[in-house]
PDB file of C-alpha atoms and ligand atoms in Angstrom:
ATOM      1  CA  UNK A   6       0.000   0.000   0.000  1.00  0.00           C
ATOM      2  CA  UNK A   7       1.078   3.254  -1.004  1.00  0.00           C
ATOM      3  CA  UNK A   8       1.596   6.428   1.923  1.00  0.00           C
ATOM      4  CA  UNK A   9       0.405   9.453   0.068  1.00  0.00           C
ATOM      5  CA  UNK A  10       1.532  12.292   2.882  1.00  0.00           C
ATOM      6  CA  UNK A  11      -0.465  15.926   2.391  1.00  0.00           C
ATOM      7  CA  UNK A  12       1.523  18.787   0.915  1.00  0.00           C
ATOM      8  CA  UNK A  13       1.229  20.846   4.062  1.00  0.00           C
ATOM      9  CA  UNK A  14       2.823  17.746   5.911  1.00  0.00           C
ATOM     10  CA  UNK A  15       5.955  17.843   3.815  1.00  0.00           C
ATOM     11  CA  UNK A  16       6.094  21.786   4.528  1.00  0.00           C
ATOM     12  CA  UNK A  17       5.510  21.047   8.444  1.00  0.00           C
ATOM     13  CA  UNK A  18       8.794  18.417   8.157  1.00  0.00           C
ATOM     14  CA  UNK A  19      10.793  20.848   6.230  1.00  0.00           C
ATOM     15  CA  UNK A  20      10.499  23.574   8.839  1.00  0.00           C
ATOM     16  CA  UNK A  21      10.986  21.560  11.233  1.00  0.00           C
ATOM     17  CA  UNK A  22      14.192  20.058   9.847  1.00  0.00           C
ATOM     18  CA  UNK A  23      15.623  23.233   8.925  1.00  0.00           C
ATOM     19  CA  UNK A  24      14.893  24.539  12.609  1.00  0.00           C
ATOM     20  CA  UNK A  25      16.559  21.727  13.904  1.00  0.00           C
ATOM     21  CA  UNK A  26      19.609  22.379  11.993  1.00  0.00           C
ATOM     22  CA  UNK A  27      19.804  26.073  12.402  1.00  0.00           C
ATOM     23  CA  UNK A  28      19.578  25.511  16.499  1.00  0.00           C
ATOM     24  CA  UNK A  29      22.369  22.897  16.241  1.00  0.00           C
ATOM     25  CA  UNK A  30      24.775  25.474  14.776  1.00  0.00           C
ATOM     26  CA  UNK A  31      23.983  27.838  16.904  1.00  0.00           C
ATOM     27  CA  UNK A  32      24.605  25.607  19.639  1.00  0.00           C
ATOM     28  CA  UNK A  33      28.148  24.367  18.010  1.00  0.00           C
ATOM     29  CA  UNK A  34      28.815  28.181  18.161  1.00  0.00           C
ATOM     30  CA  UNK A  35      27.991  28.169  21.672  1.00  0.00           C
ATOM     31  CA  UNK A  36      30.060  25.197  22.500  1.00  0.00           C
ATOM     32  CA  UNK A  37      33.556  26.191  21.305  1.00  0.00           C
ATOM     33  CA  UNK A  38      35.941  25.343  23.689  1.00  0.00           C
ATOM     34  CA  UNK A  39      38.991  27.387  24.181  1.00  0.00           C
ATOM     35  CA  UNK A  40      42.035  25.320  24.965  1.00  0.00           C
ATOM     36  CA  UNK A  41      44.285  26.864  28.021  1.00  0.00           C
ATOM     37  CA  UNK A  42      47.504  26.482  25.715  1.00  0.00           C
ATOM     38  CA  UNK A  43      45.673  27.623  22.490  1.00  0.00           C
ATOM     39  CA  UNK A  44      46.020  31.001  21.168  1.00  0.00           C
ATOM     40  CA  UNK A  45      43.052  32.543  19.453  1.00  0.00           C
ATOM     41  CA  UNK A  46      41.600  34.847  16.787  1.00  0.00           C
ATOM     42  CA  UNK A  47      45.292  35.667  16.436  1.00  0.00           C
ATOM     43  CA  UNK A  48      44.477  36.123  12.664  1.00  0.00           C
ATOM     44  CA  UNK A  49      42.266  39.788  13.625  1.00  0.00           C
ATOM     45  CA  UNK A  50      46.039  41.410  13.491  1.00  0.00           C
ATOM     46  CA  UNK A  51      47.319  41.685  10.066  1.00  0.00           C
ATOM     47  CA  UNK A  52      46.006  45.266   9.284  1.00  0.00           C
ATOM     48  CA  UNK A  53      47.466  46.279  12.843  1.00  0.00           C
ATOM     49  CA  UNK A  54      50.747  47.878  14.427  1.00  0.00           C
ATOM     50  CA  UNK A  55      51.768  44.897  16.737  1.00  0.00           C
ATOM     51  CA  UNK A  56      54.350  45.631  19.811  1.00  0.00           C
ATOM     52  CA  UNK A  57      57.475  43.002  20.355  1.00  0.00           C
ATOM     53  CA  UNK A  58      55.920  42.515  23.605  1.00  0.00           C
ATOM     54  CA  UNK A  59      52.898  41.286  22.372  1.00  0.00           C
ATOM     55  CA  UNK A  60      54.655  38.835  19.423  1.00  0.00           C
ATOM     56  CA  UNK A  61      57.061  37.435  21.994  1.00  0.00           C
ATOM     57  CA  UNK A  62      55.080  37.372  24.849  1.00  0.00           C
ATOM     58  CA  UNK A  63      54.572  33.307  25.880  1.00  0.00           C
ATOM     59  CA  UNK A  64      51.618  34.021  28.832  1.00  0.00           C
ATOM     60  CA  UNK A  65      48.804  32.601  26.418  1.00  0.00           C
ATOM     61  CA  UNK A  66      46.376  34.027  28.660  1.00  0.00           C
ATOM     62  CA  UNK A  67      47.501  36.870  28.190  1.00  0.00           C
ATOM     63  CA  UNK A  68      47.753  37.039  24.527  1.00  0.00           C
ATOM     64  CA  UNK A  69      44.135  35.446  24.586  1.00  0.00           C
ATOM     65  CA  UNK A  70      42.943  38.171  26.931  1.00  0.00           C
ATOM     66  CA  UNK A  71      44.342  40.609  24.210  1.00  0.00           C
ATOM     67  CA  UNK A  72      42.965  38.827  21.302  1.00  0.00           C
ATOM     68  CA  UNK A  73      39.259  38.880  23.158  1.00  0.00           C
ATOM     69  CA  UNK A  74      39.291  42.768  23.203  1.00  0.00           C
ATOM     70  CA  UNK A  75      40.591  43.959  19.885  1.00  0.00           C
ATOM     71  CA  UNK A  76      38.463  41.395  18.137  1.00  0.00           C
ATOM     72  CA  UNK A  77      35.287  42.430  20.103  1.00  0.00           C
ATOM     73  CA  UNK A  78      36.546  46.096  20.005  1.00  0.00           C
ATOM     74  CA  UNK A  79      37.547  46.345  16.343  1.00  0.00           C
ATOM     75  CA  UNK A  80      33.880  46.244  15.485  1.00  0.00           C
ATOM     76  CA  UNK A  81      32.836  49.840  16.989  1.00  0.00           C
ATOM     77  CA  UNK A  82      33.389  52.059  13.641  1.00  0.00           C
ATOM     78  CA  UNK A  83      34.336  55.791  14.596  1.00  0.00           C
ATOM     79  CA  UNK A  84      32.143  58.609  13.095  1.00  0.00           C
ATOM     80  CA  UNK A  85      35.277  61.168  11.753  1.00  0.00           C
ATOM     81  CA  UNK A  86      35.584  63.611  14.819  1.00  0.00           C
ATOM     82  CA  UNK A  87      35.416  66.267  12.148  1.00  0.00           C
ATOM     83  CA  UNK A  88      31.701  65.408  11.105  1.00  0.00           C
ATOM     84  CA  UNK A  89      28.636  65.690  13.010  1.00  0.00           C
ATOM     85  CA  UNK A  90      25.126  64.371  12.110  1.00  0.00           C
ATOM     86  CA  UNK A  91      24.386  68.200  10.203  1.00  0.00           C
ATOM     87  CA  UNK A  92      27.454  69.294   9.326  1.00  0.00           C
ATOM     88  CA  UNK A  93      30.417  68.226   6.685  1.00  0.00           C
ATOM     89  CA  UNK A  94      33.654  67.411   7.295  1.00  0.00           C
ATOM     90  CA  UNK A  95      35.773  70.397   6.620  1.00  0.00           C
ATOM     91  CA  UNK A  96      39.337  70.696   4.933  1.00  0.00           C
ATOM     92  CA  UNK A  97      42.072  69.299   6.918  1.00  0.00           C
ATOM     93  CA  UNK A  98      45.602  68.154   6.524  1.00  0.00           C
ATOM     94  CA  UNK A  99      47.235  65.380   8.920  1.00  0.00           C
ATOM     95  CA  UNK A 100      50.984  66.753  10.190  1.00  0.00           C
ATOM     96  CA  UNK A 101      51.632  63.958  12.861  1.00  0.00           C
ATOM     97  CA  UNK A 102      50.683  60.445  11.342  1.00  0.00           C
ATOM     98  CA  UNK A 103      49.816  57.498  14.033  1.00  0.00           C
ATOM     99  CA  UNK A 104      53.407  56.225  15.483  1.00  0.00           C
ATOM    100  CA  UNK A 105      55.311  58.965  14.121  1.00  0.00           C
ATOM    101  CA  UNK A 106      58.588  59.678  15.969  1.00  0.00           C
ATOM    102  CA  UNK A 107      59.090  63.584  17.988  1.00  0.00           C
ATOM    103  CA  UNK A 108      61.833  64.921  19.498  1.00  0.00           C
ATOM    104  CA  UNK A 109      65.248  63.755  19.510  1.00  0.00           C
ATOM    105  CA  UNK A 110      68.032  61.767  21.571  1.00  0.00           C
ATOM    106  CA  UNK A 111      66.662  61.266  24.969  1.00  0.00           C
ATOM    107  CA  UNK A 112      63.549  63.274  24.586  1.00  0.00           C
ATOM    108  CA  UNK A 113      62.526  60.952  21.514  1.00  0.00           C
ATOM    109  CA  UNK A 114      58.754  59.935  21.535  1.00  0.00           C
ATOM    110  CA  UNK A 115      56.302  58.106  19.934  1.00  0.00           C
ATOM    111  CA  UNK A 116      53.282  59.515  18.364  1.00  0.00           C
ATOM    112  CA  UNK A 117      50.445  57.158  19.354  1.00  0.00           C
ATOM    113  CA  UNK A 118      47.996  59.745  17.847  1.00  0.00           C
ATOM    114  CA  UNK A 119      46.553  61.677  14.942  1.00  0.00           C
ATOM    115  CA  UNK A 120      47.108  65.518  14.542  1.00  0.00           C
ATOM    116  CA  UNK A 121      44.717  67.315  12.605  1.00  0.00           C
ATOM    117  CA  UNK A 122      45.090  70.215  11.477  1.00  0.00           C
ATOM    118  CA  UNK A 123      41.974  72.507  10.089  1.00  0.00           C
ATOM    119  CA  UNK A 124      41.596  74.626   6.997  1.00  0.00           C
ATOM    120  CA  UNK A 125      44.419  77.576   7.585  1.00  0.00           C
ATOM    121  CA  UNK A 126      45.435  76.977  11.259  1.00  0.00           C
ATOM    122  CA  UNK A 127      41.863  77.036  12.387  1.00  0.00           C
ATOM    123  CA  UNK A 128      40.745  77.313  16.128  1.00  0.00           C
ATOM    124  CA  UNK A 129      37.177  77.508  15.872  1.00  0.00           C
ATOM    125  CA  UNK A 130      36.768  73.800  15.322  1.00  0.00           C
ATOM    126  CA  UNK A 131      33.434  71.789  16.095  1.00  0.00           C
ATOM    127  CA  UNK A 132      34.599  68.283  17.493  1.00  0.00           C
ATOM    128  CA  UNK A 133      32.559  65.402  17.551  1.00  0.00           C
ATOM    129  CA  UNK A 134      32.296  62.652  19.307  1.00  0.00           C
ATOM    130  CA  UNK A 135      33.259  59.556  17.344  1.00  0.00           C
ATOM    131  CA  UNK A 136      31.308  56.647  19.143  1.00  0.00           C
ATOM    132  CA  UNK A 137      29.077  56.756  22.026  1.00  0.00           C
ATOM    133  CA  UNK A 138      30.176  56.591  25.366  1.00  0.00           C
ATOM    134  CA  UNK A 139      30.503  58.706  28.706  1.00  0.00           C
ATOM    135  CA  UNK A 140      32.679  62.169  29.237  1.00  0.00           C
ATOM    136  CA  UNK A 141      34.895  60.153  31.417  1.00  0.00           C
ATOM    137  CA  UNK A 142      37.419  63.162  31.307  1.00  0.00           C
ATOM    138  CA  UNK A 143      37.179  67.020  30.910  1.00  0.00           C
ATOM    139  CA  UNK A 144      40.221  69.055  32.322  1.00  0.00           C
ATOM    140  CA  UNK A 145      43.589  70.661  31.892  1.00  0.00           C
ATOM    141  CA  UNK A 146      46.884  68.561  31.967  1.00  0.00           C
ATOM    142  CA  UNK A 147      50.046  68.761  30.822  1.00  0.00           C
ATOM    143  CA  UNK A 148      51.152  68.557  26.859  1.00  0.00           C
ATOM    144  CA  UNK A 149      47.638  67.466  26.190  1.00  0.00           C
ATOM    145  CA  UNK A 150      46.732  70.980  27.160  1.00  0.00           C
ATOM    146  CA  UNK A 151      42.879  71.063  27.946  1.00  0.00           C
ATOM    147  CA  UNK A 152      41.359  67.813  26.179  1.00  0.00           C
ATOM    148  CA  UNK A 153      38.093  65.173  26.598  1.00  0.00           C
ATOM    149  CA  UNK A 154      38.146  61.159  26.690  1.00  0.00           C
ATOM    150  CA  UNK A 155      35.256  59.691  25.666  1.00  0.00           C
ATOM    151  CA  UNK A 156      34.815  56.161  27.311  1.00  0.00           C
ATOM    152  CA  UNK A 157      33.258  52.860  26.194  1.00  0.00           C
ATOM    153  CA  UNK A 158      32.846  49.713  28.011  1.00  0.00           C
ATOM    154  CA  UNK A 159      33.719  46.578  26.311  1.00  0.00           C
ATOM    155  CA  UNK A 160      31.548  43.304  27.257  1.00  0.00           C
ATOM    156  CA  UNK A 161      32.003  39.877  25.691  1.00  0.00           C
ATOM    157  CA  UNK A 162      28.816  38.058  24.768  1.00  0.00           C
ATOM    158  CA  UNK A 163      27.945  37.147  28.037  1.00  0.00           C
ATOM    159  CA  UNK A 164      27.888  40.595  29.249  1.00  0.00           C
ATOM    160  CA  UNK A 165      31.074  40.634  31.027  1.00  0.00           C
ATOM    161  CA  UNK A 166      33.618  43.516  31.188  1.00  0.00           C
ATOM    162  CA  UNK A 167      36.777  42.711  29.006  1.00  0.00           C
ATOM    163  CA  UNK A 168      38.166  45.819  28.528  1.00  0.00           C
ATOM    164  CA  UNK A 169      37.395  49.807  28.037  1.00  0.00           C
ATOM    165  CA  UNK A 170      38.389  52.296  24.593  1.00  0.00           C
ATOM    166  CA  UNK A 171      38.581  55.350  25.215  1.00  0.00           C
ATOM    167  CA  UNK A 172      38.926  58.275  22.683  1.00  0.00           C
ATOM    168  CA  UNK A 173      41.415  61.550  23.760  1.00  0.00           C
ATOM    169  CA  UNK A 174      40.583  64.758  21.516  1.00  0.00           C
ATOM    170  CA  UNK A 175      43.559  66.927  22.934  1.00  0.00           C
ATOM    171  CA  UNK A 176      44.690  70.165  22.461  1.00  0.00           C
ATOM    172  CA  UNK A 177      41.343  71.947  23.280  1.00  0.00           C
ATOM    173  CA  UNK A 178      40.210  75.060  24.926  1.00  0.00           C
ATOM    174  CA  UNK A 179      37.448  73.971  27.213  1.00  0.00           C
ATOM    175  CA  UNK A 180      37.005  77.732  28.669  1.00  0.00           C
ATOM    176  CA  UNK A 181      35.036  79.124  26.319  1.00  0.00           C
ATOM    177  CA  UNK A 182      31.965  80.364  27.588  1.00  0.00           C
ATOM    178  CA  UNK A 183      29.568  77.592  26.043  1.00  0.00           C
ATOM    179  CA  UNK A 184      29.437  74.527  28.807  1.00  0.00           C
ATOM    180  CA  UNK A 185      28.543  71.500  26.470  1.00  0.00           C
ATOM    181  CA  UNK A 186      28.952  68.957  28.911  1.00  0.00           C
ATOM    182  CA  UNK A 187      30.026  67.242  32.168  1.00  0.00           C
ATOM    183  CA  UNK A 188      32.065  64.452  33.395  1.00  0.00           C
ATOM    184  CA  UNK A 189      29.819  61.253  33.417  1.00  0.00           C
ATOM    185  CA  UNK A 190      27.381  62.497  30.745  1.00  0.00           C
ATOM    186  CA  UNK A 191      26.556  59.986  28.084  1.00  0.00           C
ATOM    187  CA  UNK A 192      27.326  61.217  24.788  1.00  0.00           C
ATOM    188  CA  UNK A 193      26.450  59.157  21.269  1.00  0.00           C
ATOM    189  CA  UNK A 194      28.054  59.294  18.009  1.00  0.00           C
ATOM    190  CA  UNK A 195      28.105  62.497  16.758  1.00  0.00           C
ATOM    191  CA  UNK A 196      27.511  64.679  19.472  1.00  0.00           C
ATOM    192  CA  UNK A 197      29.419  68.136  19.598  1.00  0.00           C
ATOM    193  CA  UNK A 198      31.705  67.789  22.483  1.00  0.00           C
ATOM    194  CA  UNK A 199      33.914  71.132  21.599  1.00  0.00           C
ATOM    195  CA  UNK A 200      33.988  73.841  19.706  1.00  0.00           C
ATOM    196  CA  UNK A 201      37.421  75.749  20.041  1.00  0.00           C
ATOM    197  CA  UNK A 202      40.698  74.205  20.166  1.00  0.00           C
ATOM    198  CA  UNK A 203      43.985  75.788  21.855  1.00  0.00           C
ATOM    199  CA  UNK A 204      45.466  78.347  19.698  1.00  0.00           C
ATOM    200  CA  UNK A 205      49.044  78.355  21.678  1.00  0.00           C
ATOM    201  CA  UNK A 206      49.376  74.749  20.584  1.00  0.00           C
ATOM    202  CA  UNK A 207      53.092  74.486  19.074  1.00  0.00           C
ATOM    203  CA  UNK A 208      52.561  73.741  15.430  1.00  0.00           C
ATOM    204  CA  UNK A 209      49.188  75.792  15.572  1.00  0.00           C
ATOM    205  CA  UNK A 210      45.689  74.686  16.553  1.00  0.00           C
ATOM    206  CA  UNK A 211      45.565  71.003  16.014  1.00  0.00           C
ATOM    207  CA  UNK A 212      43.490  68.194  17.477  1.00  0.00           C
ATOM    208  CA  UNK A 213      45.377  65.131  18.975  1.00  0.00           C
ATOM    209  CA  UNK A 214      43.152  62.269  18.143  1.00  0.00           C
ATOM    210  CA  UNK A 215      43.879  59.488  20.211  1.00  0.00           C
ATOM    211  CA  UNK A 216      42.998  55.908  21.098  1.00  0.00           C
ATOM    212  CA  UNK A 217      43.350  53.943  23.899  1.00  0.00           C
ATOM    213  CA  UNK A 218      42.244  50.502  25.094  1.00  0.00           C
ATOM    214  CA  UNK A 219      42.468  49.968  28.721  1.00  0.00           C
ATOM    215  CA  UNK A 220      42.334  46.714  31.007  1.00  0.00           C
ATOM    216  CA  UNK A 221      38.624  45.855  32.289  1.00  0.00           C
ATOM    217  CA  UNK A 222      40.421  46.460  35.670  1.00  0.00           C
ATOM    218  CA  UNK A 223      42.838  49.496  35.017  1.00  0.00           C
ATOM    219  CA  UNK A 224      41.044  52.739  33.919  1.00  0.00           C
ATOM    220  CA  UNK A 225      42.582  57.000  34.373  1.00  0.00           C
ATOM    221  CA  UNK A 226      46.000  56.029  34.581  1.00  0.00           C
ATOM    222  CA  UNK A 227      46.800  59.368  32.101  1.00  0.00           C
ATOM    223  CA  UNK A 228      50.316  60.217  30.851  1.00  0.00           C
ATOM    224  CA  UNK A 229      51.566  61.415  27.868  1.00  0.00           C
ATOM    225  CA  UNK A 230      53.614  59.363  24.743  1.00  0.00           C
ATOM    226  CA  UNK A 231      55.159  56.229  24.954  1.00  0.00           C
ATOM    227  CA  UNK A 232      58.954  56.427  24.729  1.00  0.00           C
ATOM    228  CA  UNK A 233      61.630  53.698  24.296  1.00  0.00           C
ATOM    229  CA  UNK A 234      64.600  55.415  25.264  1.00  0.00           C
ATOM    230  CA  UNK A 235      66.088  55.227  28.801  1.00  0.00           C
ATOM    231  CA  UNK A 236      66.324  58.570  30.334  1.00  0.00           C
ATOM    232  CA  UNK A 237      63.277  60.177  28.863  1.00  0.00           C
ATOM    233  CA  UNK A 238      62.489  63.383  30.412  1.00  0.00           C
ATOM    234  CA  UNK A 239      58.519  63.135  29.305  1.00  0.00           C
ATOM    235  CA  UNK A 240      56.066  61.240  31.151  1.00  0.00           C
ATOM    236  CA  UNK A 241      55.672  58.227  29.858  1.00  0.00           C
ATOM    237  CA  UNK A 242      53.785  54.867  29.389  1.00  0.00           C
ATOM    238  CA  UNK A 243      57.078  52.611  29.857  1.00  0.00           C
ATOM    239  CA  UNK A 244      58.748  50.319  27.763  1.00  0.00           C
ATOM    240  CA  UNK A 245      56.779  50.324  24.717  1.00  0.00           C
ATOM    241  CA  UNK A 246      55.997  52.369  21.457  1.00  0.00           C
ATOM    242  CA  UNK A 247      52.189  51.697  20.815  1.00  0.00           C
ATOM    243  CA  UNK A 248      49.600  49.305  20.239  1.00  0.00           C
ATOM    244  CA  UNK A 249      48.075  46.762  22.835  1.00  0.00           C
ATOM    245  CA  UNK A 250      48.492  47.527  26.259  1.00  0.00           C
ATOM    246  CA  UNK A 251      51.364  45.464  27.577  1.00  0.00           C
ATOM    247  CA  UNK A 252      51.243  42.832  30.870  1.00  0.00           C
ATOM    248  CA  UNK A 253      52.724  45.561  33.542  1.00  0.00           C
ATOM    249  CA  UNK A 254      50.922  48.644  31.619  1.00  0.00           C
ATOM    250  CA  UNK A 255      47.072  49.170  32.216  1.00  0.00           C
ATOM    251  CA  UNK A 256      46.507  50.667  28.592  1.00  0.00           C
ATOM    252  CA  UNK A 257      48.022  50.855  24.779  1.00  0.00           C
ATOM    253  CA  UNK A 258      47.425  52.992  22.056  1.00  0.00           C
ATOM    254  CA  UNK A 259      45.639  51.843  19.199  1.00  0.00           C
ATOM    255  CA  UNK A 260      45.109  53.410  15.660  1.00  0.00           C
ATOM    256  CA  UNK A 261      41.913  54.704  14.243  1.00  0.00           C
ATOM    257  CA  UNK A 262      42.180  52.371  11.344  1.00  0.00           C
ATOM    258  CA  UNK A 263      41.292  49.509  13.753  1.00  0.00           C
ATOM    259  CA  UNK A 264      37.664  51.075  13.695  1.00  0.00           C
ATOM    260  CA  UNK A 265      37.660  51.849   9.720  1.00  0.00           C
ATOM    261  CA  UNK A 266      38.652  55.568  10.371  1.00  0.00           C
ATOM    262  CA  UNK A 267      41.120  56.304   7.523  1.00  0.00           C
ATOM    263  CA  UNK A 268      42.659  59.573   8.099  1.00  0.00           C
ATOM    264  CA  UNK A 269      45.102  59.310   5.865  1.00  0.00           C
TER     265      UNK A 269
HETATM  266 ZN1  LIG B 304      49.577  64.881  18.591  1.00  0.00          ZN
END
């Protein structure tokens, strides 16, 4: 005897098969196990400045810890700081390119940064903020001058911290009469966060576009370049040029090109 089975039976099988098979990837996803003595993701890098210490380091948790971050981080894409949501992105030339070298013999330093400079030595600059995240810092230090660091906390898929970025725009002159913000204020991507920078800055009015990743447990530890030359006069970040932070270093520098922000 022949089994004739209803159209709408087939159709109930089918979605039923496919369902199957779409939850058992997910849950192969899911169920990747990490090996303690495997290193991971380690492919993310090629389009990145890597530090020796990070190449030759042999703590795999460490490296793995690393990996996590700028794989989960990478994915945030910065707005240009130059462009809000109204406004286009006015003329600008770069004059400090990310990991440039400053200075000489023992004052030598690393550029972990971008300097823009706008139109013909411009000071009335609108800034903007180039992802979301909280004013975590508004004030007046030394070399950066007056700035704002805009921070962002990075979770992994479970909702755990793993590490923060955090954007510097330096250079700025935050006593102008308009207030635009406050420490602790959330701002999203886009948002004017200044509109004058410092016109004393040496090489004229530039903005020092910077970006850090911090440890999930090591946050406001601010100084100025990295150097790699003993004696350095500058404050500095220790024994490295730029990139990932390093094991005894609660931050690194990384390059706006990591977040598909080509500035040059
Ligand atoms: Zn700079």
């Amino acid at each position: 005897m022949k089994i004739k089975f209803p159209h709408y039976f087939l159709i109930i099988l089918a979605i039923v098969f496919n369902f199957s098979c779409s939850k058992e990837s997910s849950v192969i996803e899911d169920a990747v196990i990490v090996e303690d003595d495997t290193i991971t993701l380690e492919s993310v890098y090629k389009d990145i400045l890597t530090p020796a210490y990070y190449l030759t380091s042999t703590d795999i948790s460490f490296k793995n810890e690393v990996n996590q971050f700028v794989n989960t981080v990478q994915n945030i894409q910065f707005g240009h700081p130059l462009e809000g949501l109204n406004s286009i992105i006015p003329s600008f030339v770069i004059k400090g390119n990310y990991g440039s070298t400053k200075g000489t013999g023992t004052s030598i330093q690393y550029h972990p940064a971008v300097d823009i400079h706008v139109g013909n030595y411009q000071k009335n600059v609108s800034l903007y903020a180039a992802h979301d995240g909280y004013i975590s810092t508004a004030r007046d230090v030394d070399k950066y001058r007056q700035y704002v660091a805009i921070t962002k906390n990075i979770e992994d898929n479970t909702g755990q911290l793993i590490g923060r970025l955090v954007t510097i725009y330096a250079h700025l002159d935050l006593d102008a009469p308009e207030s635009l913000f406050q420490e602790g204020d959330y701002v999203s991507k886009g948002t004017l966060i200044s509109k004058h920078l410092y016109a004393e800055t040496v090489g004229g009015p530039h903005l020092h576009f910077e970006v850090r990743y911090y440890r999930a447990t090591d946050i406001g530890n601010e100084t100025f370049y990295g150097g790699n030359v003993a004696g350095l006069t500058q404050p500095s970040a220790g024994d490295w040029l730029y990139g990932y932070w390093n094991t005894t270093v609660g931050y690194g520098f990384g390059n706006p090109k990591n977040h598909d922000l080509f500035l040059y």
